[in-house]
Amino acid sequence: MEKKNIPGLPHLQFRNLFCIGRNYVEHAQELNNEVPSQPLVFLKPTSTIIFDSESIQIPPQSKNVHHEVELAVAIDKGGTNIPKEKALEHVGGYGIGIDVTARDIQQKAKEKGHPWTVAKGFDTFAPLSTFIKKDQVEDPQNLNLQISVNGEIRQSDSTKLMIHTVTDLIHYLSTIFTLQPGDVILTGTPKGVSAITQGDKIEASLDNGLTTISVTVD
Ligand code: MG
């Protein structure tokens, strides 16, 4: 895949796309999942990434594709074993992302104890907004995440409700993986996930328009 620059942070190219599952209590409950005591981590390939005005492609392998709106955190300064008190110094900026999920494929994988990579990893399954620089965000744990489908709001909640904060996640991930400039963390979704189908128009907004993304579904 060609290298993609992070929109809004053009000195960075996308590296790894780390994702966190079950990081909001009411979302874990709506899918009948237990809330994990440690962050639940998975990866999406960078071929999932699309940008504003592009289209999510529904794959023929799935009959039930869901949106999950999430705060996206771009790492600007790498590191290993990053202490919590320094974690936010490693952030370059924030965006809004959609962790698109083939829920039927994920459900089968969960039942068998198989990885989620296929359910989460189809091309176009990670729409990401332009990122805003971190100094435009006073507190990453006080941001509204909102997504609408065809004008109807489906998810709208505050990052206050995260179980593991951005600080916690950067620290935790860096105890396992060396974080690198251009890594992006999708920090989990609040309640309200639902199906999307061909022809839908999806709009997501970080904190009432700090940055937004609009995509269609093909
Ligand atoms: Mg998610």
Coordinates of C-alpha atoms and ligand atoms in Angstrom, one line a residue, residues 20 42 68 70 99 120 188-189, ligand 1:
I20 CA -9.4 -0.9 21.8
F42 CA -6.6 -5.6 18.3
E68 CA -18.5 2.3 15.9
E70 CA -14.4 6.5 18.3
D99 CA -14.2 1.3 13.5
K120 CA -12.5 -5.6 11.5
G188 CA -13.3 2.2 21.7
T189 CA -16.9 3.0 21.0
Ligands
MG1 MG -14.4 -0.4 18.1

